[in-house]
mmCIF file of C-alpha atoms and ligand atoms in Angstrom:
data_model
loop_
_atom_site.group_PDB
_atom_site.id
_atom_site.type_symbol
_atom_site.label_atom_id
_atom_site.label_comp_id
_atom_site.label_asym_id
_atom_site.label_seq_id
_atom_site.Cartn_x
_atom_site.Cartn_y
_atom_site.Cartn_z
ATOM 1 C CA UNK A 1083 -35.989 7.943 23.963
ATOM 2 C CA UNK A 1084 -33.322 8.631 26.423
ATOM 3 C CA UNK A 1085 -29.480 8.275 25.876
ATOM 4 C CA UNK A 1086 -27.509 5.355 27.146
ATOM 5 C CA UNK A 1087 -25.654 5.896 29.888
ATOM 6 C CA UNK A 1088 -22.703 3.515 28.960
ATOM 7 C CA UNK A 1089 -21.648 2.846 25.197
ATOM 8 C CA UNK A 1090 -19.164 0.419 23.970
ATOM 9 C CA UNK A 1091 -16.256 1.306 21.371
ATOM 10 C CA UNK A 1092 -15.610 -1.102 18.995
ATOM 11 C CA UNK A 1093 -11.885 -0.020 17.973
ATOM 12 C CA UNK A 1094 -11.519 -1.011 14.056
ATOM 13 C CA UNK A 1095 -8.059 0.673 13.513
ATOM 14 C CA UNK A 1096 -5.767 -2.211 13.129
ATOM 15 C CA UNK A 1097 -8.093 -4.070 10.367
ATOM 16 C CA UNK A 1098 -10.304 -1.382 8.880
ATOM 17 C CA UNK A 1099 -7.761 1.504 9.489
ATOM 18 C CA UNK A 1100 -4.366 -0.408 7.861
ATOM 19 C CA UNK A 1101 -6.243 -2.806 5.543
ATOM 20 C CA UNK A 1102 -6.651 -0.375 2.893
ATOM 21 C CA UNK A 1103 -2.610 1.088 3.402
ATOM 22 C CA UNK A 1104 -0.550 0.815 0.459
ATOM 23 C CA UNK A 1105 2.898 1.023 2.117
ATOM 24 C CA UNK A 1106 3.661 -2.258 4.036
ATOM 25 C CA UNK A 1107 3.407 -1.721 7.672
ATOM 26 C CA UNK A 1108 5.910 -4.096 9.371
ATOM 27 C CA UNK A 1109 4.575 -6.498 12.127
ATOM 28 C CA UNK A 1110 5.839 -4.767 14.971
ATOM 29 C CA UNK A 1111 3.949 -1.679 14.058
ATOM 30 C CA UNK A 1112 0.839 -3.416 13.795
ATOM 31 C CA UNK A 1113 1.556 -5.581 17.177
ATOM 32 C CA UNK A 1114 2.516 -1.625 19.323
ATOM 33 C CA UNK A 1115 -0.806 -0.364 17.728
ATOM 34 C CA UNK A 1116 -2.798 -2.947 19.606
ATOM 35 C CA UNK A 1117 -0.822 -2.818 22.719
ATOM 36 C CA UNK A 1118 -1.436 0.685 23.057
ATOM 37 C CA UNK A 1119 -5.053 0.606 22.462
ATOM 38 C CA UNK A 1120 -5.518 -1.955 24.983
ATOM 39 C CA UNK A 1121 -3.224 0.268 27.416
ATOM 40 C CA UNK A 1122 -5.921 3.440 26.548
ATOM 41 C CA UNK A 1123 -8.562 1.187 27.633
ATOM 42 C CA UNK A 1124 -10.156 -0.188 24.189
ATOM 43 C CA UNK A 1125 -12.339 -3.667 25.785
ATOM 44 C CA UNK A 1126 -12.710 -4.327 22.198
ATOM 45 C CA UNK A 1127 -10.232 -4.685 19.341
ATOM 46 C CA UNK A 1128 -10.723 -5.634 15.623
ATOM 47 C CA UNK A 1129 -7.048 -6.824 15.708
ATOM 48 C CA UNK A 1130 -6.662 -8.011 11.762
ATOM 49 C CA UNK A 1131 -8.070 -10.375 8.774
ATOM 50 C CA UNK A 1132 -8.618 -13.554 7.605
ATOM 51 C CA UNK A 1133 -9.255 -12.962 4.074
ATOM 52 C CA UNK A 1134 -7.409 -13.950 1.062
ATOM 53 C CA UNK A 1135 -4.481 -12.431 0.812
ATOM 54 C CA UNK A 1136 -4.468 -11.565 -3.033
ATOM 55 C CA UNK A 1137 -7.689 -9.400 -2.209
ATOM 56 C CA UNK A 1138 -6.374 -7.495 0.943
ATOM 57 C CA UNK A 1139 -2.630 -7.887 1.426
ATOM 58 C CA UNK A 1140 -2.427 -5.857 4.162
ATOM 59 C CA UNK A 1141 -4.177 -8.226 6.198
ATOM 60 C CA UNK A 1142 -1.346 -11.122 5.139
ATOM 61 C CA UNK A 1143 0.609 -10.557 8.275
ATOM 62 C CA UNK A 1144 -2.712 -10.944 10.774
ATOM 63 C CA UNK A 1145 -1.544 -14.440 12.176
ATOM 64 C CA UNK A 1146 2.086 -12.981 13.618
ATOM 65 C CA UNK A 1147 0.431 -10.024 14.745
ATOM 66 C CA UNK A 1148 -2.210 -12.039 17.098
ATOM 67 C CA UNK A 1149 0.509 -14.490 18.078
ATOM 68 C CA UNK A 1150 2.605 -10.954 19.372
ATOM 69 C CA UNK A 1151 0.126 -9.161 20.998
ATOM 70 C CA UNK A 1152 -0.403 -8.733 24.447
ATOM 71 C CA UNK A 1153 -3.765 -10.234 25.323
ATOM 72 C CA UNK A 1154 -4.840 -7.904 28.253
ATOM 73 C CA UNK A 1155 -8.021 -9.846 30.089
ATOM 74 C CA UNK A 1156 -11.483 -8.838 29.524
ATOM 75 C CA UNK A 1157 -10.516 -7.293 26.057
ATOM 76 C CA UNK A 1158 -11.387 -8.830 23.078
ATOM 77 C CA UNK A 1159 -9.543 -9.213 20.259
ATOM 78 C CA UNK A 1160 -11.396 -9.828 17.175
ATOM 79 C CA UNK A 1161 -10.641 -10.527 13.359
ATOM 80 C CA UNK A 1162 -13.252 -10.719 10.318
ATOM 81 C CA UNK A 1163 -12.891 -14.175 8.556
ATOM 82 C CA UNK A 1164 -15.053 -14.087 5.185
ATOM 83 C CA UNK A 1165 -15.441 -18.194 5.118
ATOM 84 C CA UNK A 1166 -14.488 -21.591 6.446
ATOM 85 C CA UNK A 1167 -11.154 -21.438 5.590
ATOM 86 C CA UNK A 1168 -10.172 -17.738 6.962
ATOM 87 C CA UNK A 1169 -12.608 -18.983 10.458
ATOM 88 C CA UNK A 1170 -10.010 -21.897 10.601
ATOM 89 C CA UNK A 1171 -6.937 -20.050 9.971
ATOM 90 C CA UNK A 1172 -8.256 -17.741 12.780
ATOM 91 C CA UNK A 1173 -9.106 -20.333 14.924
ATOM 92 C CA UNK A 1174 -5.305 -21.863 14.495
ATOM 93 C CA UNK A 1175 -3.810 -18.250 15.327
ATOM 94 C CA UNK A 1176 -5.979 -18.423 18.556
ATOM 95 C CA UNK A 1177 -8.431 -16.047 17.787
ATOM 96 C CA UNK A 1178 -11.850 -16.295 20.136
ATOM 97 C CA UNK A 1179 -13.928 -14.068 18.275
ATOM 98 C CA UNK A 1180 -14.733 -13.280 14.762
ATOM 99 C CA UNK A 1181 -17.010 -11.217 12.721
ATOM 100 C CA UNK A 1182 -18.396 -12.491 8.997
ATOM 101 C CA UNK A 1183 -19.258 -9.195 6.377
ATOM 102 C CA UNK A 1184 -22.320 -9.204 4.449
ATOM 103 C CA UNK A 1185 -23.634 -6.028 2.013
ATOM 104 C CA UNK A 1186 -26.821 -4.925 1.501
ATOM 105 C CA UNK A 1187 -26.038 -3.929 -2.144
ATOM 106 C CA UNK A 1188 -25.253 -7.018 -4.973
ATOM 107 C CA UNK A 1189 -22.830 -4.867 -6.705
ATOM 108 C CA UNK A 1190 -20.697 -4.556 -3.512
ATOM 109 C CA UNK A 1191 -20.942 -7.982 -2.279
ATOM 110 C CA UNK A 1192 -19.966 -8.723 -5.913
ATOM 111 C CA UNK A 1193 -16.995 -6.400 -5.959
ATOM 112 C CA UNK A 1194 -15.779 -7.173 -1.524
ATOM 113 C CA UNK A 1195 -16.280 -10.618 -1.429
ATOM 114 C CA UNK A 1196 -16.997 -12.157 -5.151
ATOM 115 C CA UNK A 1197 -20.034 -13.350 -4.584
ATOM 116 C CA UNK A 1198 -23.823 -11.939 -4.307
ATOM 117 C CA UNK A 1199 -25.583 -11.344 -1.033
ATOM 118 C CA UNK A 1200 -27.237 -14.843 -0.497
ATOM 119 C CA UNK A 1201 -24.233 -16.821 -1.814
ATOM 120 C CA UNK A 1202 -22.838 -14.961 1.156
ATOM 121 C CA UNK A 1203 -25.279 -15.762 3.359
ATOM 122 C CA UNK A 1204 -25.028 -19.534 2.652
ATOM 123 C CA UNK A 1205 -21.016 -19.434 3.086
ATOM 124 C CA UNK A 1206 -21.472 -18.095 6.357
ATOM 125 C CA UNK A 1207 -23.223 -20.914 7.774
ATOM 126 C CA UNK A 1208 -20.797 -24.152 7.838
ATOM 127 C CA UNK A 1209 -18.765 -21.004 9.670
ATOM 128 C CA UNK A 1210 -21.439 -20.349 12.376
ATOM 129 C CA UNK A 1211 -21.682 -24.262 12.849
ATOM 130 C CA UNK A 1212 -17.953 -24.286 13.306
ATOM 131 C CA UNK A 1213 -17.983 -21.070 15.572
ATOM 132 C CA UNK A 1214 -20.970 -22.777 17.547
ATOM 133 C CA UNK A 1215 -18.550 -25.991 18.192
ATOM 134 C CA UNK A 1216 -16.028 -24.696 19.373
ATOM 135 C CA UNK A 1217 -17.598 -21.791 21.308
ATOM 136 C CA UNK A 1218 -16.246 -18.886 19.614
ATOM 137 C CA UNK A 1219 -18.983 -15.418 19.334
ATOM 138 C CA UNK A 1220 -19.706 -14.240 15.642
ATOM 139 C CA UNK A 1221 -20.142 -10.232 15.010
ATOM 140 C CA UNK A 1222 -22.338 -9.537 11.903
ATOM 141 C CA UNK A 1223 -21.516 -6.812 9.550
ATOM 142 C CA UNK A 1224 -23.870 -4.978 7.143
ATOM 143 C CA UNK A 1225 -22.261 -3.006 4.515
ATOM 144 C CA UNK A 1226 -23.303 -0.023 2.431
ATOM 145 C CA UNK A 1227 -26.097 0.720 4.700
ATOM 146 C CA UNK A 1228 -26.675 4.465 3.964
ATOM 147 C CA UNK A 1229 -25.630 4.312 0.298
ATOM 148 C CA UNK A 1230 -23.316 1.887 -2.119
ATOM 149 C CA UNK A 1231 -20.640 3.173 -4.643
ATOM 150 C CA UNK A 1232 -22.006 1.396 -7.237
ATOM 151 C CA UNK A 1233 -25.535 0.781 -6.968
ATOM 152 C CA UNK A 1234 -26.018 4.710 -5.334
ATOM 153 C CA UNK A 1235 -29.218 4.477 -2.573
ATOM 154 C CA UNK A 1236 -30.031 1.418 -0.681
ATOM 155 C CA UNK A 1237 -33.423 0.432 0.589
ATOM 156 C CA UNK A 1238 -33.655 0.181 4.288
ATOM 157 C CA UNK A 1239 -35.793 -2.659 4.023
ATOM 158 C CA UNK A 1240 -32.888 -4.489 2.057
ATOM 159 C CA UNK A 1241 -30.751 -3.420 5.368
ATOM 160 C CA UNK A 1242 -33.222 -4.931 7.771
ATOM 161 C CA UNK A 1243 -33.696 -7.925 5.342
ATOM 162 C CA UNK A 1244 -29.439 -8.962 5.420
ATOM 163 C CA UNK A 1245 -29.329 -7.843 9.230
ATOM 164 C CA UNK A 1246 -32.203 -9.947 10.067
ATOM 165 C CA UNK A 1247 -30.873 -13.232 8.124
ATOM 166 C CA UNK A 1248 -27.325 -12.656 10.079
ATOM 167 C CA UNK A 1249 -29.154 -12.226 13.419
ATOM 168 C CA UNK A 1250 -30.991 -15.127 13.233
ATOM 169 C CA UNK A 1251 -28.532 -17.498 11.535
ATOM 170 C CA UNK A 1252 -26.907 -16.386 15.220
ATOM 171 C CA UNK A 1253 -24.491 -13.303 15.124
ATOM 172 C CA UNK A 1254 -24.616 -11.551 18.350
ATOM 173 C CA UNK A 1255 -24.693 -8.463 17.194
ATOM 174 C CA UNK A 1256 -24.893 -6.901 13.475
ATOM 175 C CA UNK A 1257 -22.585 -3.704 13.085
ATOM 176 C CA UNK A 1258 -24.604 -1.225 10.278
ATOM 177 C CA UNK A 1259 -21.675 0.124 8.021
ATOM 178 C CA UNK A 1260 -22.103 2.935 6.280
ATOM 179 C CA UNK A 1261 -19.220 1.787 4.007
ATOM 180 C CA UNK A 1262 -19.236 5.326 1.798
ATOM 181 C CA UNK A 1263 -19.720 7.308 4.714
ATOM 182 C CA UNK A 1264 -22.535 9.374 2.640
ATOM 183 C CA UNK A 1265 -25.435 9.070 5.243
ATOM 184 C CA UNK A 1266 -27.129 11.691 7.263
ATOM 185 C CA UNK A 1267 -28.413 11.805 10.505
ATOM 186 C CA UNK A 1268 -32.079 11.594 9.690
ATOM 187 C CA UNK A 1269 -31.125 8.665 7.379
ATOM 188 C CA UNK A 1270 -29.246 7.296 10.031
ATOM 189 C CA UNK A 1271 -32.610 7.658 12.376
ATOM 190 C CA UNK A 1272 -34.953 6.293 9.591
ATOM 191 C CA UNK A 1273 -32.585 3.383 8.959
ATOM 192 C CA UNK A 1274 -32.623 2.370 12.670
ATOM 193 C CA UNK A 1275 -36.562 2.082 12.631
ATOM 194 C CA UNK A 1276 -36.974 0.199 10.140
ATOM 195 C CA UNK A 1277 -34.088 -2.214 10.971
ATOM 196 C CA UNK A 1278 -34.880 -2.312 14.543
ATOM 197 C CA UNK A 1279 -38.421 -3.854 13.307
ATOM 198 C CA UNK A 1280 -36.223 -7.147 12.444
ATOM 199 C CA UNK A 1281 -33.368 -7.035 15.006
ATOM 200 C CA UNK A 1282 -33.296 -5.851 18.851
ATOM 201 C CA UNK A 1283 -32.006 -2.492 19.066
ATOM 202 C CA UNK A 1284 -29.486 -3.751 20.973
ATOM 203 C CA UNK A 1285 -28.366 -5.633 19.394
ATOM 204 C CA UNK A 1286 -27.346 -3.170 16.864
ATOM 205 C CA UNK A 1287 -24.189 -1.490 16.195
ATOM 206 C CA UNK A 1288 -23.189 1.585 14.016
ATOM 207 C CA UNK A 1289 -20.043 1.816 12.093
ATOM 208 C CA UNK A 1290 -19.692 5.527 10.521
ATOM 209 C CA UNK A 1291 -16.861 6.023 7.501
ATOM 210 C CA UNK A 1292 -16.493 9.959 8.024
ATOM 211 C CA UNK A 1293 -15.681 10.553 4.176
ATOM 212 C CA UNK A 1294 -18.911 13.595 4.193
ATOM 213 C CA UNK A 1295 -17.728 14.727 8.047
ATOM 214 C CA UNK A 1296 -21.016 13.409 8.985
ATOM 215 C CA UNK A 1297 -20.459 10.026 11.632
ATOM 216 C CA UNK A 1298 -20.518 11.928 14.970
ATOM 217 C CA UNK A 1299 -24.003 13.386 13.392
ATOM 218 C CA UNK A 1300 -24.929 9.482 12.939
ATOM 219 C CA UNK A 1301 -23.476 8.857 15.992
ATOM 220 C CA UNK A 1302 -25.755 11.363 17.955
ATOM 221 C CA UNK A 1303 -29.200 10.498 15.568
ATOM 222 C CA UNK A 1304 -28.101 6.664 16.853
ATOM 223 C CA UNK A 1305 -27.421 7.261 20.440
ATOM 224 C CA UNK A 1306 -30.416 9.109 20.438
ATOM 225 C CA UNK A 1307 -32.617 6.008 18.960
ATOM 226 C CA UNK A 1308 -31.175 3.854 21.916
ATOM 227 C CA UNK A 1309 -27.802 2.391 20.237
ATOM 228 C CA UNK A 1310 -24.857 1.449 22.197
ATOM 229 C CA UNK A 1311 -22.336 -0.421 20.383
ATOM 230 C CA UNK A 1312 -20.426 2.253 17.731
ATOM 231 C CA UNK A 1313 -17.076 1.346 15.545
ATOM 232 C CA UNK A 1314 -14.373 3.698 15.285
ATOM 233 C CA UNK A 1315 -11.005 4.137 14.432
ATOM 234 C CA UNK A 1316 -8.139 5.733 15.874
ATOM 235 C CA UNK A 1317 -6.887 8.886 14.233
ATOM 236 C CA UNK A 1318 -9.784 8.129 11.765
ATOM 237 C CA UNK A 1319 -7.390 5.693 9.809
ATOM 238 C CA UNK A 1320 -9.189 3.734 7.118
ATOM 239 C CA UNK A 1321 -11.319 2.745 4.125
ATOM 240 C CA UNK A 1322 -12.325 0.060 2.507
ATOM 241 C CA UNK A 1323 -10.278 -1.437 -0.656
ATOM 242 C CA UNK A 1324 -13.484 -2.151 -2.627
ATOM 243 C CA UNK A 1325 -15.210 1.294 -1.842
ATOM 244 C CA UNK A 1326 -12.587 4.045 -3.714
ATOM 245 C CA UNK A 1327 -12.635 7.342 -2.615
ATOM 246 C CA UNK A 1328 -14.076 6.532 0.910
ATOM 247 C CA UNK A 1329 -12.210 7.799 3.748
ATOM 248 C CA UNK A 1330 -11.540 6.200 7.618
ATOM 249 C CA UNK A 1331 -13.818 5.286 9.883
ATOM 250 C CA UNK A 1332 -14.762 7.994 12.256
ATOM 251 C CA UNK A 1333 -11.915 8.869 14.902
ATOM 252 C CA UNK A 1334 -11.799 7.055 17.968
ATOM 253 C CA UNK A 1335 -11.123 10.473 19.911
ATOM 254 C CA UNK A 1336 -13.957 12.410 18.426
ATOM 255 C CA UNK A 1337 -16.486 9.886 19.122
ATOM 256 C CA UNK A 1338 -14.898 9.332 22.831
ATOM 257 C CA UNK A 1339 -15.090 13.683 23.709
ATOM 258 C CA UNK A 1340 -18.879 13.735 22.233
ATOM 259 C CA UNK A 1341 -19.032 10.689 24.651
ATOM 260 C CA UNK A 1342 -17.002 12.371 27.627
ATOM 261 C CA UNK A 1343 -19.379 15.364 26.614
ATOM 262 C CA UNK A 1344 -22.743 13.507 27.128
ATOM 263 C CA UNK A 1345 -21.137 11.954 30.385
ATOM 264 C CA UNK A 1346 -21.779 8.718 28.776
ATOM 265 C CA UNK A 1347 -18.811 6.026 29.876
ATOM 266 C CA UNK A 1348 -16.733 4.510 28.064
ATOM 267 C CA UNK A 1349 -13.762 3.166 30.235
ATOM 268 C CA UNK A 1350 -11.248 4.683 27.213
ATOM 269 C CA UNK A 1351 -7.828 7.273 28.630
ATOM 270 C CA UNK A 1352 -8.191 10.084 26.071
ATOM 271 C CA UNK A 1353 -4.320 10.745 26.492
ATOM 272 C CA UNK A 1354 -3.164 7.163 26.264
ATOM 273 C CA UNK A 1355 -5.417 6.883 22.831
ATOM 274 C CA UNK A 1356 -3.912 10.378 21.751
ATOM 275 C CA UNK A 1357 -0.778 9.163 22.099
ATOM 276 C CA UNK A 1358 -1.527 5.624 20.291
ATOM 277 C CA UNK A 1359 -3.174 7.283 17.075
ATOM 278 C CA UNK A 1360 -0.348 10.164 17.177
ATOM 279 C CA UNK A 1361 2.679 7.149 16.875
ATOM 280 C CA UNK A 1362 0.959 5.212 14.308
ATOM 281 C CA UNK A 1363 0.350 8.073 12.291
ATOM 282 C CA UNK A 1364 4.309 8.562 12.823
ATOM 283 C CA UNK A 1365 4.671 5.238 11.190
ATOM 284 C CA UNK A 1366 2.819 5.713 8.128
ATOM 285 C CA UNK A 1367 3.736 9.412 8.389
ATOM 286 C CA UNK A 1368 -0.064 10.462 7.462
ATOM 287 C CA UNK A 1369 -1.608 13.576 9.085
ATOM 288 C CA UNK A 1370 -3.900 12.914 11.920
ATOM 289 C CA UNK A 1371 -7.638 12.543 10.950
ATOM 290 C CA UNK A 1372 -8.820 13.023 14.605
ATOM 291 C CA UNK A 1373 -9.985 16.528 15.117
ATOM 292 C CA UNK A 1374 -9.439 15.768 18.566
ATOM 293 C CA UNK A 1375 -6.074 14.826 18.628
ATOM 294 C CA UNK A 1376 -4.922 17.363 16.408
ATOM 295 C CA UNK A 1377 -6.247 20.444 18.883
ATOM 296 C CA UNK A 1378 -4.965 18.607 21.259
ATOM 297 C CA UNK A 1379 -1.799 18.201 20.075
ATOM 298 C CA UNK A 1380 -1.719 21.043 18.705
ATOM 299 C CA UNK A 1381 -1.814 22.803 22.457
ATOM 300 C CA UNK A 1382 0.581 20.248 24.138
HETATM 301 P P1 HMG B 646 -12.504 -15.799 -4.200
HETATM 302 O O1 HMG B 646 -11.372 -15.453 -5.130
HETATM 303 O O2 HMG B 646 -13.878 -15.867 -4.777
HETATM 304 O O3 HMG B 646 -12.235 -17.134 -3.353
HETATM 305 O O4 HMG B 646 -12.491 -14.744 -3.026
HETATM 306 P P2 HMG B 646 -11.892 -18.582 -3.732
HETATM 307 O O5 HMG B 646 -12.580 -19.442 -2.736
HETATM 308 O O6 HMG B 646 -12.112 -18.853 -5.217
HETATM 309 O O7 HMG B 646 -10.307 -18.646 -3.456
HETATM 310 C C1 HMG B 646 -9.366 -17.892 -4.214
HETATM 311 C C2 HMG B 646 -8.021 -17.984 -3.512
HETATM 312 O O8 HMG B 646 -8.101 -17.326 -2.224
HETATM 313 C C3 HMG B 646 -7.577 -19.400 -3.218
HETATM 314 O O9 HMG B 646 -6.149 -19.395 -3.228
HETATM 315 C C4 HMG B 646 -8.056 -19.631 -1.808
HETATM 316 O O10 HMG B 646 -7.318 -20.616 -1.132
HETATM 317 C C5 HMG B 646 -7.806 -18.269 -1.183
HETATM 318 P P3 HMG B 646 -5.310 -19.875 -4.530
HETATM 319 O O11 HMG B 646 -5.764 -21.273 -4.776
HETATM 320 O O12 HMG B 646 -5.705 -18.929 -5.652
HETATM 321 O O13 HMG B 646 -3.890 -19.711 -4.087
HETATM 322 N N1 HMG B 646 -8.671 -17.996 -0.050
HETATM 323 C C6 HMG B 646 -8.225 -17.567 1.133
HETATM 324 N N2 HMG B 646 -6.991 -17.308 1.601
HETATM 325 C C7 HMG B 646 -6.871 -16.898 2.872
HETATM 326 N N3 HMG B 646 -7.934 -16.698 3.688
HETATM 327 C C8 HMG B 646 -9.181 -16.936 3.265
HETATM 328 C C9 HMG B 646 -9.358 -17.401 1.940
HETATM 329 N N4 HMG B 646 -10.452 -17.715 1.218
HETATM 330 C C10 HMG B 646 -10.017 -18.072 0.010
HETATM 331 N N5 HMG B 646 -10.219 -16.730 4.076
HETATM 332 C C11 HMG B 646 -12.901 -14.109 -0.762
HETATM 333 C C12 HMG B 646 -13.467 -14.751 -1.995
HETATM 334 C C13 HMG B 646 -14.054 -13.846 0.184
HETATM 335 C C14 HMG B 646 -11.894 -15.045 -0.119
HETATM 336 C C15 HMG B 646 -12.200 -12.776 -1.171
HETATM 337 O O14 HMG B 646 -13.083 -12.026 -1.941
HETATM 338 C C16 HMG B 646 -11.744 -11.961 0.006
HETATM 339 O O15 HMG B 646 -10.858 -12.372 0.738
HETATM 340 N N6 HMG B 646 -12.354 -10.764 0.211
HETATM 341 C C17 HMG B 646 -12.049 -9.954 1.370
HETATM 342 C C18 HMG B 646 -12.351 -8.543 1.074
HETATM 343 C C19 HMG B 646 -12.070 -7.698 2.288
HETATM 344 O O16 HMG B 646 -11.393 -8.102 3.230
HETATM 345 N N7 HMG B 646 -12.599 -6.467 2.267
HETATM 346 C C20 HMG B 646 -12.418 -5.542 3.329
HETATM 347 C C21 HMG B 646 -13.152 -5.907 4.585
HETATM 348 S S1 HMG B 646 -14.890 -5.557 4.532
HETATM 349 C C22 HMG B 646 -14.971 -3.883 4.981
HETATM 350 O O17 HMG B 646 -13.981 -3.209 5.057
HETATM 351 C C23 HMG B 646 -16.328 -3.331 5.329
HETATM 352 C C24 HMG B 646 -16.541 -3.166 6.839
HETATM 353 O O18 HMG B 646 -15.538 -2.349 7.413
HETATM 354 C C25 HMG B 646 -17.923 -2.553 7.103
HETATM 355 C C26 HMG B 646 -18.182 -1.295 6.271
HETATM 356 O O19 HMG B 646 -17.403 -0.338 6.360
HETATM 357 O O20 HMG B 646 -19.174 -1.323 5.543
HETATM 358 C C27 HMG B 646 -16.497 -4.532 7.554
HETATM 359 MG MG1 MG B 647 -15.543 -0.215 7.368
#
């Protein structure tokens, strides 16, 4: 299979990056984050949460930040709403897309979203009736693709089983998280196959936690089974609140020089993003977790 030419970034660093962040991080932090990812070029950004507030309060401030933000056309700005209610408190804060998380493991749904994976599946669909009305796309997530903290291996086939069920009940597009960031590259590859037996490749997305320094591995073993759509965060900011001990998301500017190194395009300004993940890392006054940025930085 050949590479793609062209591969969307899906920029998770104001949810999955800051979600898990102890420290408050005021509004106005959140809101410069987003305006300069949109100025490097991001076309799509995960801008914040509609969850319950008791579970992630990070996220609590996700209304002012999308009411701040500079909406920049042809970008979209995105937030995950778990149910009804967080889909109509994003619809109120004007959002126009969301995504809805699912897990392929019972102990993580369990633990994420207090519920197991096909009471999940039924919550979601009053939402996609809602999101259907009024016109609004839905983004499917998969968690714990490549492994679970709890339950240790998962089955591909219980992947492909969740994706498939999201797909058709009419996400766009189902993002595979590999929530531990544990998987390997000829996981990654096997995992594709059998998933892409139930859902169009492309209709597929991969979202990489780096926490073994293997996601631009997965990246590569997914580019090169025809994927186009990857999540990433800038400066590698992230983890998930439910999944201790696992690290960001793969960097933004790693994924965007293997990218710039494939001469596959992206539309992203490596300096403007440099610059974006090197002042929010000022403001929670965390080390860098782009390799990338830090050579570069490191030169300048
Ligand atoms: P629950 O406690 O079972 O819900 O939580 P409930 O319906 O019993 O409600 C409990 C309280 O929450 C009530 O308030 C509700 O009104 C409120 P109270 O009466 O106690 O004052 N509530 C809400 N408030 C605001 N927005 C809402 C909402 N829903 C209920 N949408 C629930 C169930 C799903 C709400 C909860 O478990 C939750 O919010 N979980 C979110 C967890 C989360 O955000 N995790 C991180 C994101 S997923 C991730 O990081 C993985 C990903 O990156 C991919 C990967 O890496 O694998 C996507
Ligand atoms: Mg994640």
């Amino acid at each position: 299979m050949t590479i793609p030419s062209k591969v969307r970034l899906v920029e998770v660093g104001p949810r999955d990056g800051l979600q898990n962040e102890k420290q408050p991080i005021r509004v106005a932090d959140k809101v410069r984050l987003v305006d300069d990812l949109t100025a490097a070029g991001l076309s799509y950004i995960e801008v914040g949460s509609f969850v319950a507030p008791k579970w992630v309060p990070q996220m609590a401030g996700s209304v002012e930040v999308f009411a701040q933000i500079k909406q920049a056309p042809g970008v979209t700005y995105a937030a995950l709403t778990p149910n009804l209610k967080g889909f109509e408190a994003a619809l109120q804060a004007g959002v126009k897309e969301v995504a809805v998380f699912a897990a392929a493991s019972e102990a993580f749904s369990q633990k994420n979203i207090n519920c197991s994976i096909s009471e999940s599946l039924e919550r979601f669909l009053p939402l996609m009736d809602a999101a259907k009305q009024q016109g609004i796309r839905v983004r499917g997530y998969v968690s714990c693709v490549l492994g679970c903290p709890y339950e240790g291996s998962i089955a591909p086939t219980k992947v492909a089983e969740v994706a498939r069920e999201l797909y058709h009940m009419g996400c766009y597009e189902i993002s595979l998280g590999d929530t531990i960031g544990a998987g390997t590259a000829g996981e990654t590859r096997r995992l594709i196959e059998v998933v892409g037996s139930k859902v169009p490749r492309n209709k597929l997305a991969g979202h990489f936690h780096d926490t073994y320094g293997q996601a631009l591995a997965n990246i590569y073993a997914s580019l090169l089974e025809g994927i186009e759509v990857f999540d990433s965060s800038v400066a590698g900011l992230g983890g998930c609140p439910y999944a201790k001990g696992a690290t960001g998301n793969v960097a933004t500017e790693d994924v965007l020089y293997l990218l710039n190194g494939l001469g596959i395009s992206s539309g992203i300004d490596m300096d403007l993003l440099i610059e974006a993940g090197a002042r929010i890392c000022a403001v929670l006054d965390k080390p860098n977790g782009s390799r990338v940025a830090r050579a570069r930085l490191a030169q300048a």
